[in-house]
PDB file of C-alpha atoms in Angstrom:
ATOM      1  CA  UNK J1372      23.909 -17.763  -3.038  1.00 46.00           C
ATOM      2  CA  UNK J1373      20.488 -19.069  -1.862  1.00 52.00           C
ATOM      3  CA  UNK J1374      20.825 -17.247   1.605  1.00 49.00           C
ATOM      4  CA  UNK J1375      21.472 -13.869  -0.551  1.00 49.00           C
ATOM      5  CA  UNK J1376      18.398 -14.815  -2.806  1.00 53.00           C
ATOM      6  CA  UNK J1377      16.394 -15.171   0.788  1.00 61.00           C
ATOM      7  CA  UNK J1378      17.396 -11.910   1.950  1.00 81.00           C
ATOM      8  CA  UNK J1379      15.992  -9.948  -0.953  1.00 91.00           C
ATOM      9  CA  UNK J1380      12.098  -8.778  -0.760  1.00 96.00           C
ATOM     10  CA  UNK J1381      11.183 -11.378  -3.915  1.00 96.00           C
ATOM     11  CA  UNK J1382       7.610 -10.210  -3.417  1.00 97.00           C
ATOM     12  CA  UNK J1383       8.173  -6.314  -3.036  1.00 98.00           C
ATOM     13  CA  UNK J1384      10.019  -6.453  -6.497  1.00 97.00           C
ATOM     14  CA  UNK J1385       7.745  -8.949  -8.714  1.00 97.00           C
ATOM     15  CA  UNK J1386       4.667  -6.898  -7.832  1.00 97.00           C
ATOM     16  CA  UNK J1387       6.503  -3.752  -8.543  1.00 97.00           C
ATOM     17  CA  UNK J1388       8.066  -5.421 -11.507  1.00 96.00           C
ATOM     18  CA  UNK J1389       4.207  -6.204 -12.297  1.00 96.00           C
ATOM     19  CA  UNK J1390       3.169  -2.156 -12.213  1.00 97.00           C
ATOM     20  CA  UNK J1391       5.708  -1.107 -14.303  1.00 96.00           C
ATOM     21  CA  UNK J1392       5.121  -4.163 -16.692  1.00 96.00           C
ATOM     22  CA  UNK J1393       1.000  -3.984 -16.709  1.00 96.00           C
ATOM     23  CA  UNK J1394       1.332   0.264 -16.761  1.00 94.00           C
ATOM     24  CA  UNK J1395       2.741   0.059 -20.660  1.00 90.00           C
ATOM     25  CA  UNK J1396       0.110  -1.886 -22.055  1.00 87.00           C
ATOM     26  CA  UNK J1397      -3.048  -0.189 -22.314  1.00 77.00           C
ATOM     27  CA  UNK J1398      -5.454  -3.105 -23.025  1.00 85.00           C
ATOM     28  CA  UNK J1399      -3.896  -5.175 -20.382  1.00 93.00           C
ATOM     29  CA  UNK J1400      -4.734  -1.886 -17.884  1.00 94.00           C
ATOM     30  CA  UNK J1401      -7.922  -1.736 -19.259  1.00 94.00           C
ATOM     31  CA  UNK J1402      -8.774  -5.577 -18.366  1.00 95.00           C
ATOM     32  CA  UNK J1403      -7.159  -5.521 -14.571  1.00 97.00           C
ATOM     33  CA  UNK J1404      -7.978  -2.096 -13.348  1.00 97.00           C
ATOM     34  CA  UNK J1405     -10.892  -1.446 -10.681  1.00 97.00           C
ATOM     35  CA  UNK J1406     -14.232  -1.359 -13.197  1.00 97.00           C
ATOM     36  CA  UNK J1407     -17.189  -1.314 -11.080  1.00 97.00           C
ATOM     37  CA  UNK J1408     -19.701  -2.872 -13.884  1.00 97.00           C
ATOM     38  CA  UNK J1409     -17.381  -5.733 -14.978  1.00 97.00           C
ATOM     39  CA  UNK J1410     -16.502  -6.547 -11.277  1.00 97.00           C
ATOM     40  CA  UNK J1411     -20.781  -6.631 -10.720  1.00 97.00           C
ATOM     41  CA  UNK J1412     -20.448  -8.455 -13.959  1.00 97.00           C
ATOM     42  CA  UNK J1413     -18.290 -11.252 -12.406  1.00 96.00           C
ATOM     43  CA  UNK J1414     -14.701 -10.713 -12.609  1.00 97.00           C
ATOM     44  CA  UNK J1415     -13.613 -10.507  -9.197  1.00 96.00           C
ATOM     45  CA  UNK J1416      -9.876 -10.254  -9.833  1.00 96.00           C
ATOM     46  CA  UNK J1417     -10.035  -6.940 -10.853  1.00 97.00           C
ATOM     47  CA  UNK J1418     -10.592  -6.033  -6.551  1.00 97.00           C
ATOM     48  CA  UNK J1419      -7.034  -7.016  -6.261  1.00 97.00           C
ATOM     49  CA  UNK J1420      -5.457  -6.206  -9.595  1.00 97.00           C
ATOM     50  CA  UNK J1421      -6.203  -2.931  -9.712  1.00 97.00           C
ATOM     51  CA  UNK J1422      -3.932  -2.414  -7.343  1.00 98.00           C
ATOM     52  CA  UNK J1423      -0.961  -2.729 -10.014  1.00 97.00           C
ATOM     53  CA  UNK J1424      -2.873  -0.284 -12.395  1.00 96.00           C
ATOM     54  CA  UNK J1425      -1.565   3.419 -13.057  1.00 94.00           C
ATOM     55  CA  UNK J1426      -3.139   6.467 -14.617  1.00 92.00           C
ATOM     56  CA  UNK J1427      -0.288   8.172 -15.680  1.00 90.00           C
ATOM     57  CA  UNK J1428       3.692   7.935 -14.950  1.00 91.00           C
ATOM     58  CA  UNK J1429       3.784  10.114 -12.216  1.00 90.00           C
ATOM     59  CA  UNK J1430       0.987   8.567 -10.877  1.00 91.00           C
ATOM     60  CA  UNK J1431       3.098   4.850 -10.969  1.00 94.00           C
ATOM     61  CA  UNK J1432       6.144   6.684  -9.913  1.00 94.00           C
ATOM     62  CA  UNK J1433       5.512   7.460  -6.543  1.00 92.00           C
ATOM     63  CA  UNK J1434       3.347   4.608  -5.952  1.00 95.00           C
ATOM     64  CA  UNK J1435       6.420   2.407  -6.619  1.00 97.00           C
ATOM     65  CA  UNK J1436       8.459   4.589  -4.867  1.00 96.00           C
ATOM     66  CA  UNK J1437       6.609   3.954  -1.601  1.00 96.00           C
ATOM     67  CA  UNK J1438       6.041   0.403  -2.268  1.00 98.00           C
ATOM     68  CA  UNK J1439       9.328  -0.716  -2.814  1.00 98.00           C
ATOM     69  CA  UNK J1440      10.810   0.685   0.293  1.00 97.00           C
ATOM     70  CA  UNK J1441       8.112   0.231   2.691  1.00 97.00           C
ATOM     71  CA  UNK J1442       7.219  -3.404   1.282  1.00 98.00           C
ATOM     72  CA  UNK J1443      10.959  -4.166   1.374  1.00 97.00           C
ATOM     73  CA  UNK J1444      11.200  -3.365   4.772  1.00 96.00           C
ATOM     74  CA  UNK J1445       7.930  -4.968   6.122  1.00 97.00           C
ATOM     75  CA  UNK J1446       8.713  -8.212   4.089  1.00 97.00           C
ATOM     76  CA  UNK J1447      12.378  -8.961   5.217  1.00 96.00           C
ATOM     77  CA  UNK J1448      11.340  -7.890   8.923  1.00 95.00           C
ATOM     78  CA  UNK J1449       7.775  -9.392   9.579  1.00 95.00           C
ATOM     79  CA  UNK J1450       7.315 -11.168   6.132  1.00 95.00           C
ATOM     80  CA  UNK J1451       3.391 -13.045   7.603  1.00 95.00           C
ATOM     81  CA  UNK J1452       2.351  -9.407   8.807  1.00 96.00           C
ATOM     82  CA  UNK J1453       3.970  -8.349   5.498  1.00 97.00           C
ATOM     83  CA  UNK J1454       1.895 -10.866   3.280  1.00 97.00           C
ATOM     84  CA  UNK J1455      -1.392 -10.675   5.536  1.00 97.00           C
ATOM     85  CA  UNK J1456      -1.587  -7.090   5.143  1.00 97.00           C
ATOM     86  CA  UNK J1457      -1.164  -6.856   1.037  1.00 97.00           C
ATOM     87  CA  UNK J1458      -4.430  -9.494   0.426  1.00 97.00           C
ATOM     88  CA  UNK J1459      -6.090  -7.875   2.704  1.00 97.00           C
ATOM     89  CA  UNK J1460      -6.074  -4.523   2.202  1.00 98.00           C
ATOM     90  CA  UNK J1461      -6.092  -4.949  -1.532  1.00 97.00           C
ATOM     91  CA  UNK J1462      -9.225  -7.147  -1.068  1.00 97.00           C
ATOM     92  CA  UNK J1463     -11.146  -4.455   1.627  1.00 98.00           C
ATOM     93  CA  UNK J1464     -10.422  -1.267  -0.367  1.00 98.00           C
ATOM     94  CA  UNK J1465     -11.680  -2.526  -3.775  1.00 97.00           C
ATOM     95  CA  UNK J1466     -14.737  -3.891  -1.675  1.00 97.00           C
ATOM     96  CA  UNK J1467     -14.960  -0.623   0.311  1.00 97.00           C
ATOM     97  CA  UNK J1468     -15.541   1.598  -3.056  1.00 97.00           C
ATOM     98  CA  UNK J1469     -18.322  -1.039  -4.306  1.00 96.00           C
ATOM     99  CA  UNK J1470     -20.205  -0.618  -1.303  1.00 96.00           C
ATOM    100  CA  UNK J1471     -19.501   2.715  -0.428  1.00 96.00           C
ATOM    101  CA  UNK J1472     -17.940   4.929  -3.839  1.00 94.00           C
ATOM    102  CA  UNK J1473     -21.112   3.698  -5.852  1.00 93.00           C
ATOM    103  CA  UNK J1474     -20.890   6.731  -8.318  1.00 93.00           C
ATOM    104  CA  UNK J1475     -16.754   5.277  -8.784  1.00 94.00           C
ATOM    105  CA  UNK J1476     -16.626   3.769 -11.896  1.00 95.00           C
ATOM    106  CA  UNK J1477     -12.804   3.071 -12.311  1.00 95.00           C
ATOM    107  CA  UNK J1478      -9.848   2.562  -9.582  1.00 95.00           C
ATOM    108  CA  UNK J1479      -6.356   1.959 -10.334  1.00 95.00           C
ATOM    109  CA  UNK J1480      -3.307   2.821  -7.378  1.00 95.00           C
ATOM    110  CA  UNK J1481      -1.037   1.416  -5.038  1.00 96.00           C
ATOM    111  CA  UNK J1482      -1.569   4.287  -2.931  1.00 93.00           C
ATOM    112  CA  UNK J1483      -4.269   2.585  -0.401  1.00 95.00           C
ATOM    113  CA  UNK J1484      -1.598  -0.588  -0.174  1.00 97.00           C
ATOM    114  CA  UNK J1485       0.834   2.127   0.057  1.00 96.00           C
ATOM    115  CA  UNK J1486      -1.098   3.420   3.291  1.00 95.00           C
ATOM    116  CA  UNK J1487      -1.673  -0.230   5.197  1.00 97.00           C
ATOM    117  CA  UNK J1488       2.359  -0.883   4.995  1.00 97.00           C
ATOM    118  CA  UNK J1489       3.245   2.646   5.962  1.00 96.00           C
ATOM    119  CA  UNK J1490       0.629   2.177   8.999  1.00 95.00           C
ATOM    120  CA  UNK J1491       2.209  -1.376   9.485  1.00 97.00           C
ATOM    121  CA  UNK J1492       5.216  -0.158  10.136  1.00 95.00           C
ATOM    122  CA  UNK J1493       4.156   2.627  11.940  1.00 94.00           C
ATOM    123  CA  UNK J1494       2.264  -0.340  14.468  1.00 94.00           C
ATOM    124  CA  UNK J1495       5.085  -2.780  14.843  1.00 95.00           C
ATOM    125  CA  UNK J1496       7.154   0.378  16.118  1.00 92.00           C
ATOM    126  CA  UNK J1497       4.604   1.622  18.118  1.00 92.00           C
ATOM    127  CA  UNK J1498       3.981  -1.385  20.166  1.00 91.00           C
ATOM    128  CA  UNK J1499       7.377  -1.913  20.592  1.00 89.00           C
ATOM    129  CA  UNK J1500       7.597   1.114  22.020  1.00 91.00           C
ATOM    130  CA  UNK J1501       5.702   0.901  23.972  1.00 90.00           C
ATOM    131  CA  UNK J1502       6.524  -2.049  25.564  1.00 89.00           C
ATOM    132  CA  UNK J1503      10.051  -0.936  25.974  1.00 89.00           C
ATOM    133  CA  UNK J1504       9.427   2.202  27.448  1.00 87.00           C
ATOM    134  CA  UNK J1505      10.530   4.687  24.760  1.00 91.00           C
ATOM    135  CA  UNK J1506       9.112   7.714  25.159  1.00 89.00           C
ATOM    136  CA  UNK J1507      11.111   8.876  21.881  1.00 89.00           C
ATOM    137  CA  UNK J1508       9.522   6.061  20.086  1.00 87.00           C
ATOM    138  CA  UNK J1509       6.073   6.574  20.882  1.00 89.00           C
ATOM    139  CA  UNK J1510       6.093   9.930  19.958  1.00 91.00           C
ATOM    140  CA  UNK J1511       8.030   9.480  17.010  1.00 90.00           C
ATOM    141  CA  UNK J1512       4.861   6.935  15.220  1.00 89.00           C
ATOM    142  CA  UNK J1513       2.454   9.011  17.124  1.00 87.00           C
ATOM    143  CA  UNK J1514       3.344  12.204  15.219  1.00 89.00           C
ATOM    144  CA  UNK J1515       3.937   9.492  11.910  1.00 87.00           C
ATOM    145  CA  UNK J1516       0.706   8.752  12.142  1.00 83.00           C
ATOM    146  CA  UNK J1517      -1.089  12.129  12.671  1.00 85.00           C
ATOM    147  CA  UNK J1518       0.793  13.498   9.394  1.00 84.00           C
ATOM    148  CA  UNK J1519      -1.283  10.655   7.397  1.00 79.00           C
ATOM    149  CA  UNK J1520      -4.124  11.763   9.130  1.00 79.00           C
ATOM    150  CA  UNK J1521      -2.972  15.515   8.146  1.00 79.00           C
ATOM    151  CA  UNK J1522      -2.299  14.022   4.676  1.00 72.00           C
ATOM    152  CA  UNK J1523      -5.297  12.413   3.737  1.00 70.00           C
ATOM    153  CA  UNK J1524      -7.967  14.917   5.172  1.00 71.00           C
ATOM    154  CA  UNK J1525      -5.646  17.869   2.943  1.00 68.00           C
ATOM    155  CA  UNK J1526      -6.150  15.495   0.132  1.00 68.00           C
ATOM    156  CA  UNK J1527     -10.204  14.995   0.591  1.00 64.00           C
ATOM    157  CA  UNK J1528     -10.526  18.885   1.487  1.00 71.00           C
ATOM    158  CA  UNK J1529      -8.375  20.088  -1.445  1.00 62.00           C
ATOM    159  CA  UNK J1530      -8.903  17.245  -4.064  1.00 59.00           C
ATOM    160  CA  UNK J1531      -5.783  16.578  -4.879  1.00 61.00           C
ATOM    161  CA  UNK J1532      -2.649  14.716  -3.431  1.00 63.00           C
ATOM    162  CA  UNK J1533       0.621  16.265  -2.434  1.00 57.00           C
ATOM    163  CA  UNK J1534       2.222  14.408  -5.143  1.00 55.00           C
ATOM    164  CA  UNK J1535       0.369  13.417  -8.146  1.00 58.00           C
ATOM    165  CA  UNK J1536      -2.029  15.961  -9.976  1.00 58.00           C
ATOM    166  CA  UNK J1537      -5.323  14.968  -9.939  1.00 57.00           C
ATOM    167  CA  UNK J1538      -6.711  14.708 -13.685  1.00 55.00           C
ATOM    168  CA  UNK J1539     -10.229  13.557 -15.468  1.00 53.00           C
ATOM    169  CA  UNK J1540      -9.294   9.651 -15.257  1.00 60.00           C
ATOM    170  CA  UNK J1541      -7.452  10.550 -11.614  1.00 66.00           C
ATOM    171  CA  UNK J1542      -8.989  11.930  -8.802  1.00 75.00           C
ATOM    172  CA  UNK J1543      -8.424  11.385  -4.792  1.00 78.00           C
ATOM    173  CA  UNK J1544     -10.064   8.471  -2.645  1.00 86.00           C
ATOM    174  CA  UNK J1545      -9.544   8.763   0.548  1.00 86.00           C
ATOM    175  CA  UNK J1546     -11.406   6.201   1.153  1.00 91.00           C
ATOM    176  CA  UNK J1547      -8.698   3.785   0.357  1.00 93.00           C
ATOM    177  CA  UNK J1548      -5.994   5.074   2.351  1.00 91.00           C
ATOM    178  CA  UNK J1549      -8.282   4.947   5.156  1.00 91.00           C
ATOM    179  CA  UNK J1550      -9.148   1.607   4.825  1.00 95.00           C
ATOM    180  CA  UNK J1551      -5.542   0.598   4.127  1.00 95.00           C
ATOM    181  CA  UNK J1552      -4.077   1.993   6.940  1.00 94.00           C
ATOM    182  CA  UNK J1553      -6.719   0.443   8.959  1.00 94.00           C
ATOM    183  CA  UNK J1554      -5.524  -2.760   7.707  1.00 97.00           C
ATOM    184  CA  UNK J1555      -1.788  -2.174   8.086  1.00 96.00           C
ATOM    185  CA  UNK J1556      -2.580  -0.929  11.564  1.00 94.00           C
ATOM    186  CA  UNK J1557      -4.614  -4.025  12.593  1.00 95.00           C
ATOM    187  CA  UNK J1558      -1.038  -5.908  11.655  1.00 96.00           C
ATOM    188  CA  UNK J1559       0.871  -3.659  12.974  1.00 94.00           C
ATOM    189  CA  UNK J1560      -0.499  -4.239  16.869  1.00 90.00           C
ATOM    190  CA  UNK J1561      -1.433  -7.798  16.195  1.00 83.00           C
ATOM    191  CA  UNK J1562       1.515  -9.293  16.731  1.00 59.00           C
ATOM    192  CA  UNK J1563       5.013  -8.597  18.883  1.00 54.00           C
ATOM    193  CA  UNK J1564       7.551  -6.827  16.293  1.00 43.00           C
ATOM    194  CA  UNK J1565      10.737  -8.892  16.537  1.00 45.00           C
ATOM    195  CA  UNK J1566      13.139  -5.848  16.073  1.00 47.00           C
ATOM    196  CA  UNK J1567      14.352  -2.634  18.030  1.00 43.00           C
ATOM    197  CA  UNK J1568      13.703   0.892  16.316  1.00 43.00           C
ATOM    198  CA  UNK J1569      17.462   1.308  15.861  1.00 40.00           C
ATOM    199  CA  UNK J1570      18.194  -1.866  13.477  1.00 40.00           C
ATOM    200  CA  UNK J1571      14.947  -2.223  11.872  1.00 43.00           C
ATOM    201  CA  UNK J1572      16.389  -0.752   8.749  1.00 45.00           C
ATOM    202  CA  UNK J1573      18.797  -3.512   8.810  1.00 41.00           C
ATOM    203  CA  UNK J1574      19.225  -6.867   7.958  1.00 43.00           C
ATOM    204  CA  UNK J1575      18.369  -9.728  10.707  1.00 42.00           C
ATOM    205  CA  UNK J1576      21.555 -10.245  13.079  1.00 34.00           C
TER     206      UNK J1576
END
């Protein structure tokens, strides 16, 4: 029972858990999410809890989507990248739109987190790759990686993302998936990956 309980991506799900929780009450959103006056103000916490704020359901939909698979993956296969990469990032993008989004008033997403585990993944692949020799596998995160390029300059051309529509409260920041992936990228090539392409999906042998 307590090697199934291992097995299972306990952070992945208590932060999602947290979204979906923190998204239905409205004064509790209003108190975590990204407020650039309070944070100058003194409550710091709000760089990383804003992370686990939503705008709208559709808006928390596919941002849990995308967390729960990719963090599920990146925490049962490299679970320090995994962990390193969430503070991080959530502490670099909320500190990358107070010093460079001045005019940014209010934040909330998972979408920037989103970003550094997609590119962490992306960078423990990559490097293994690499240092196997497959030619398949490099171009297979090469090309990963140039759609989320593709992705997030269609998003800061057009305004809007692929998936959410952009409203008053909700509007693009490239900015954050940029610094995110950054992030998730710096993890991804920092360390050897401990899996082959073919059984990453899978659990540990």
């Amino acid at each position: 029972m307590r090697q199934q309980i291992s097995r299972l991506p306990l952070v992945t799900l208590l932060l999602a858990g947290c979204t979906v929780f923190i998204h239905f009450i409205c004064d509790l959103q209003l108190y975590l999410q990204y407020a650039r006056p309070a944070i100058l103000s003194g409550d710091l916490w709000r760089l990383i809890t804003a992370h686990l704020c939503h705008w709208s359901f559709d808006h928390l939909f596919w941002d849990f989507l995308v967390f729960v698979v990719l963090g599920s993956v990146c925490e049962l296969r490299w679970p320090g990248s995994y962990l390193k990469t969430l503070f991080l990032s959530a502490v670099l993008i909320s500190s990358a739109l107070l010093f460079f989004e001045k005019e940014m008033i209010t934040y909330r997403g998972l979408s920037g987190i989103d970003s550094a585990l997609f590119c962490l993944v992306c960078g423990k692949l990559f490097i293994h790759s690499v240092r196997t020799a497959n030619r398949t596998g490099i171009i297979l995160t090469a090309a990963l990686f140039a759609l989320l390029l593709a992705k997030s300059g269609y998003e800061a051309t057009a305004s809007h993302t692929l998936f959410v529509t952009a409203t008053e409260t909700f509007v693009v920041v490239p900015l954050a998936h940029l610094v995110g992936g950054a992030v998730g990228l710096l993890f991804g090539v920092a360390s050897r990956p401990v899996v082959t392409p073919a059984i990453f999906l899978l659990g540990r042998p």
